[in-house]
XYZ file of C-alpha atoms in Angstrom:
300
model
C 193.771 167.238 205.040
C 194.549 163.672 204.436
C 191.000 162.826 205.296
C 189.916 165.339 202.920
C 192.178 164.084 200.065
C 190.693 160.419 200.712
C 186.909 161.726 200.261
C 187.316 163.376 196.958
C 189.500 160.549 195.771
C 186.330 158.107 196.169
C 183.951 160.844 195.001
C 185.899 160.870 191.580
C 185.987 157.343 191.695
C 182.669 156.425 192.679
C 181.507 159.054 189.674
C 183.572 157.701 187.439
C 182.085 154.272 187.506
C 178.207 155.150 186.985
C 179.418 157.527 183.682
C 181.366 154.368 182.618
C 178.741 152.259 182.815
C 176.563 155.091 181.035
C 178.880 155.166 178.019
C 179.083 151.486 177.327
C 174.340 151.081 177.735
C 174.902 154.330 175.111
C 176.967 152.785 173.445
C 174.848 149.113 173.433
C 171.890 151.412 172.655
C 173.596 152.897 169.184
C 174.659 149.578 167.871
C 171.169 147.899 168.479
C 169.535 150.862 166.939
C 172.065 150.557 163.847
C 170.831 146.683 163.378
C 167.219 147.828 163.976
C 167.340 150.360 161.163
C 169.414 147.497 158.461
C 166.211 145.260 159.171
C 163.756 147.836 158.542
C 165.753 148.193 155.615
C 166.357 145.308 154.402
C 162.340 144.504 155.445
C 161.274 147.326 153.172
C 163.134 146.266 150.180
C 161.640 142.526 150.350
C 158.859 144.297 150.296
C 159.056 146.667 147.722
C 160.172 142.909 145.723
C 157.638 141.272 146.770
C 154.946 143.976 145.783
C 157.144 143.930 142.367
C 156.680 140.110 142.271
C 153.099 140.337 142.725
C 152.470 143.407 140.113
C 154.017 141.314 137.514
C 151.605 138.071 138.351
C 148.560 140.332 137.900
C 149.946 141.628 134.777
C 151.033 137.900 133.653
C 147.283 136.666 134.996
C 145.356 139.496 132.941
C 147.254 138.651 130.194
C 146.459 135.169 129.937
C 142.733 135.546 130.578
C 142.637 137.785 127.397
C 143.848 134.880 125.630
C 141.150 132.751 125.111
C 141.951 128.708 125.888
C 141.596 125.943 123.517
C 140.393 122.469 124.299
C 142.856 119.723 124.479
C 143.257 118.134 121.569
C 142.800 113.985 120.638
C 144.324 112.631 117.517
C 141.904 111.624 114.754
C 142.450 109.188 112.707
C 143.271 110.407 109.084
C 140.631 108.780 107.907
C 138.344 111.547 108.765
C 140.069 113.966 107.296
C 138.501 112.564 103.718
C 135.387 112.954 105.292
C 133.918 117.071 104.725
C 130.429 117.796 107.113
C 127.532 119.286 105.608
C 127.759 122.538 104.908
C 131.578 122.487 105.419
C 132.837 125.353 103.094
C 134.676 125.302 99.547
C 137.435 127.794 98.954
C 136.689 129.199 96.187
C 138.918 131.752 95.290
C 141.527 134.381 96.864
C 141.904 138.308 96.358
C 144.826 138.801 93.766
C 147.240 140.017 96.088
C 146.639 137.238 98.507
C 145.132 138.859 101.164
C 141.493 137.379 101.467
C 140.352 133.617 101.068
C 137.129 133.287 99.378
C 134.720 130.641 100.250
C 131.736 129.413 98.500
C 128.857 131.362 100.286
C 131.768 133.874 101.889
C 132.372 136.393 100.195
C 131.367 139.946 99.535
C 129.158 141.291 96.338
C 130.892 143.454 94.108
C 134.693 142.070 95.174
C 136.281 139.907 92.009
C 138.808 136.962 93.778
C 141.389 135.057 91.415
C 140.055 131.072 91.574
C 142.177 128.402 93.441
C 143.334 125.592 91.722
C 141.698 122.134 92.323
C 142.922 120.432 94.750
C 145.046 117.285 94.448
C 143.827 114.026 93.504
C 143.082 112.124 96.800
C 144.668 108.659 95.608
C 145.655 108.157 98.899
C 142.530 107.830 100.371
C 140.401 104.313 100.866
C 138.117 103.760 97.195
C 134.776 104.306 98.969
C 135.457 107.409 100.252
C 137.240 108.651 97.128
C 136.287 112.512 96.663
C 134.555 113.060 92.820
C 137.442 115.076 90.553
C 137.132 118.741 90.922
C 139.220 119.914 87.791
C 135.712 120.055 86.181
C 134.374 122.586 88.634
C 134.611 125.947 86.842
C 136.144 129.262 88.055
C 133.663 131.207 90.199
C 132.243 134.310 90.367
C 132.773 135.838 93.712
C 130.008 138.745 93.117
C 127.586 135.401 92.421
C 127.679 134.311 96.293
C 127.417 135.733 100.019
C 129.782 136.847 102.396
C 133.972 136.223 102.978
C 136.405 135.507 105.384
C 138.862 138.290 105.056
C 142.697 136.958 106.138
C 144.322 140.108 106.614
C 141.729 142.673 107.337
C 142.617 143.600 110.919
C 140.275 144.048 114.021
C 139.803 147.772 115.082
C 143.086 148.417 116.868
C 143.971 148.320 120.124
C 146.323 150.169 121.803
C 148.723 147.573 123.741
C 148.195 145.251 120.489
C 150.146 147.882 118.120
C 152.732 148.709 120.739
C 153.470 145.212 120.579
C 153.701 145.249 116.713
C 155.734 148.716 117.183
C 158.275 146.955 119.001
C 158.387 143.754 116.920
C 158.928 145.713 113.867
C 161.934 147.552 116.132
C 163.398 144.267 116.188
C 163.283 143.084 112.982
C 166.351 143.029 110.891
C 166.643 145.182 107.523
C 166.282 141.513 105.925
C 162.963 141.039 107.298
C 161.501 144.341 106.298
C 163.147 144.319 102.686
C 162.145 140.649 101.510
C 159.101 139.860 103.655
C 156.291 141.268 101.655
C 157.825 139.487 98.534
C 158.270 135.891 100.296
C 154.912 136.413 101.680
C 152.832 137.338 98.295
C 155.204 134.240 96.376
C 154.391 131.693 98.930
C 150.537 132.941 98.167
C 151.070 132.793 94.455
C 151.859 128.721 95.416
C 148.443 128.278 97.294
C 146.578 129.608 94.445
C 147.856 128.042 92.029
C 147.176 124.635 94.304
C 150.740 123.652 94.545
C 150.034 122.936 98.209
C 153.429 121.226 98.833
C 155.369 124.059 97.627
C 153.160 126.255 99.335
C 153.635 124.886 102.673
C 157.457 124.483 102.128
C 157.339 128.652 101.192
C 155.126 130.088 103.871
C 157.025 127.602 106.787
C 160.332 129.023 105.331
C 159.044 132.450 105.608
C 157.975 131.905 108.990
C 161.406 131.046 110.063
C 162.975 133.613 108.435
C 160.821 136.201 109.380
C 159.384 134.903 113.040
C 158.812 138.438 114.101
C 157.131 140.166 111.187
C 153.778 141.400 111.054
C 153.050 138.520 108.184
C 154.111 135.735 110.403
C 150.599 134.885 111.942
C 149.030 135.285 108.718
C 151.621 132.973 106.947
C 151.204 130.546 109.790
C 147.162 130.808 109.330
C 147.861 130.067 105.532
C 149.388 127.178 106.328
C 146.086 125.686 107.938
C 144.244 126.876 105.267
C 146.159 124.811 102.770
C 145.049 121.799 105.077
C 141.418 122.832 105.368
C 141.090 123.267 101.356
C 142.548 119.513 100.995
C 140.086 118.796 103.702
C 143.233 117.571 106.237
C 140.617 118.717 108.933
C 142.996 117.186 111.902
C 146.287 118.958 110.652
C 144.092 121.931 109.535
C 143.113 122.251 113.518
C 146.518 121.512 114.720
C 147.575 124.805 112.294
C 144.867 126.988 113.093
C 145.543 126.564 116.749
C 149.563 127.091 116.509
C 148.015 130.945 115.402
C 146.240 131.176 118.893
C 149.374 129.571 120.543
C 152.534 130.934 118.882
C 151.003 134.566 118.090
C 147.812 135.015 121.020
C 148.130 138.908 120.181
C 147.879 138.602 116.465
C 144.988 139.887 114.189
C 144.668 136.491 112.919
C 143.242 135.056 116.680
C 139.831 135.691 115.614
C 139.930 134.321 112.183
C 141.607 131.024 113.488
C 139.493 130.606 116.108
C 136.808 130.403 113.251
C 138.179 127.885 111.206
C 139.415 125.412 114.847
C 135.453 125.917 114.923
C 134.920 124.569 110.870
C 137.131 121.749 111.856
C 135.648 121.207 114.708
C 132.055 120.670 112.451
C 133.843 118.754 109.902
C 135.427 116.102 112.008
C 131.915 116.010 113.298
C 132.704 117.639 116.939
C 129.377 119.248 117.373
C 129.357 120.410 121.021
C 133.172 122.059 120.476
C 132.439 123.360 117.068
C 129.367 125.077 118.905
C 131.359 126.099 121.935
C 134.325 127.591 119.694
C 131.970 129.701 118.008
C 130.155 130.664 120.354
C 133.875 131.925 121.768
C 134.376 133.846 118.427
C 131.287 135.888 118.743
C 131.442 136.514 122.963
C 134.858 137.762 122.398
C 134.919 139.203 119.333
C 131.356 140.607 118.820
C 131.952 143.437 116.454
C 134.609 141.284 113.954
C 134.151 139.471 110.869
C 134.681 136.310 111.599
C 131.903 136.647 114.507
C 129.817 137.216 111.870
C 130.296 134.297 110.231
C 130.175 132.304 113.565
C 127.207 133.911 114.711
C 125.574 132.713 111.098
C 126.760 129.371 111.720
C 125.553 128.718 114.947
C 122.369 129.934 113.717
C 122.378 126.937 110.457
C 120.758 123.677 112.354
């Protein structure tokens, strides 16, 4: 009996050590699984962030290919600004409710623009290259000459462009929608009646009091305009680029790019005035102002 009492005391026992040793590899076994799962986890999610990271550079790199580059810019003495190229164009005139800029060989048959005042007398400038007084110039008639340059006149719309101006006019205070249109058509009452300082004080005012209204780009192009028409070609560019720059989804891109071109040719740039242009009409091909590029590029 005793002998019988010792042999199932070291079966148990010898049993009892193998299911021991079971239990604790089980239990080894759950834990590493547990840590294997958190790292596929935790795996997944930097990559579910890092295919976030790299949808949001494609959209970012899109983006800035649709907006076309500008050339780097030297200073120019403003000297050259007195100087106008041939063929440079005159403003003319502007629709009365200050929506179009009329230049001399711009504008449409059969549309009447209010004239702009002469601009201011260049005593500044050196005595040989003082410009001939223009208060004698009469008014002209717009029906008389070509084609415009519309300001305002938008491109055919595009669908990301007016959810961006759909949100921006979310944003805008009650302010900006109630005043704006006023500001905007007085600061335009200044340009044409050539009191360019005023002007410029007016439409830079509205620009900071309404930076997110729809008028903002076209104040902003204004304000080159009032450069170009005192033939301030180096300031004009600077202007007519801070459109491209500040607001590269406005409808005033493709106008601006225009005029960077008309500066280009009147500070005597050739080879960018030609490549500018020749921008305008690639990337805007059924627009306005690639008309008037195209027509350019075409004059020797």
């Amino acid at each position: 009996m005793t002998c019988a009492r010792c042999l199932c005391l070291l079966l148990v026992v010898g049993c009892a050590t193998p299911m021991s040793s079971l239990r604790d590899d089980n239990r080894r076994l759950t834990q590493t699984v547990g840590e294997l799962r958190g790292d596929r986890r935790a795996q997944e999610r930097k990559l579910r962030e890092l295919e976030h990271e790299i949808a949001e550079l494609r959209a970012k790199a899109a983006s800035d290919a649709a907006v076309p580059s500008l050339p780097v810019e030297v200073a120019v003495p403003a000297a050259a600004a007195a100087v106008a190229a041939p063929g440079a164009p005159r403003v003319v005139g502007v629709t009365e409710d200050g929506t179009e800029i009329v230049y001399e060989g711009e504008a449409v048959v059969g549309r009447s623009a209010a004239p702009v005042a002469p601009s201011q007398d260049a005593s500044d400038e050196p005595p040989p290259r003082r410009a001939p007084p223009r208060s004698a110039v009469p008014p002209v008639d717009v029906p008389a000459v070509g084609d415009r340059l519309e300001v305002t006149r938008r491109i055919p719309p595009i669908t990301a462009r007016a959810q961006v101006r759909s949100k921006t006019r979310e944003h805008e205070s009650p302010g900006d929608r109630g005043d704006a249109p006023n500001d905007y058509r007085a600061a335009v009452e200044l340009v044409k009646a050539g009191k360019y300082d005023d002007a410029l004080a007016a439409l830079r005012g509205f620009i900071a009091g309404h930076p997110r209204h729809d008028y903002a780009d076209n104040a902003q192009y204004w304000i080159g305009e009032v450069f170009y028409a005192q033939k301030d070609y180096p300031r004009a560019l600077s202007e007519f680029r801070k459109v491209v720059e500040v607001y590269p989804r406005g409808n005033k891109v493709p106008d601006a790019l225009l005029k960077v071109g008309y500066c280009y040719q009147a500070l005597g740039q050739g080879e960018k005035a030609h490549a500018m242009l020749e921008q305008v009409v690639n990337l805007y091909p059924k627009s306005e102002p690639a008309v008037l590029a195209a027509k350019r590029l075409e004059t020797p």
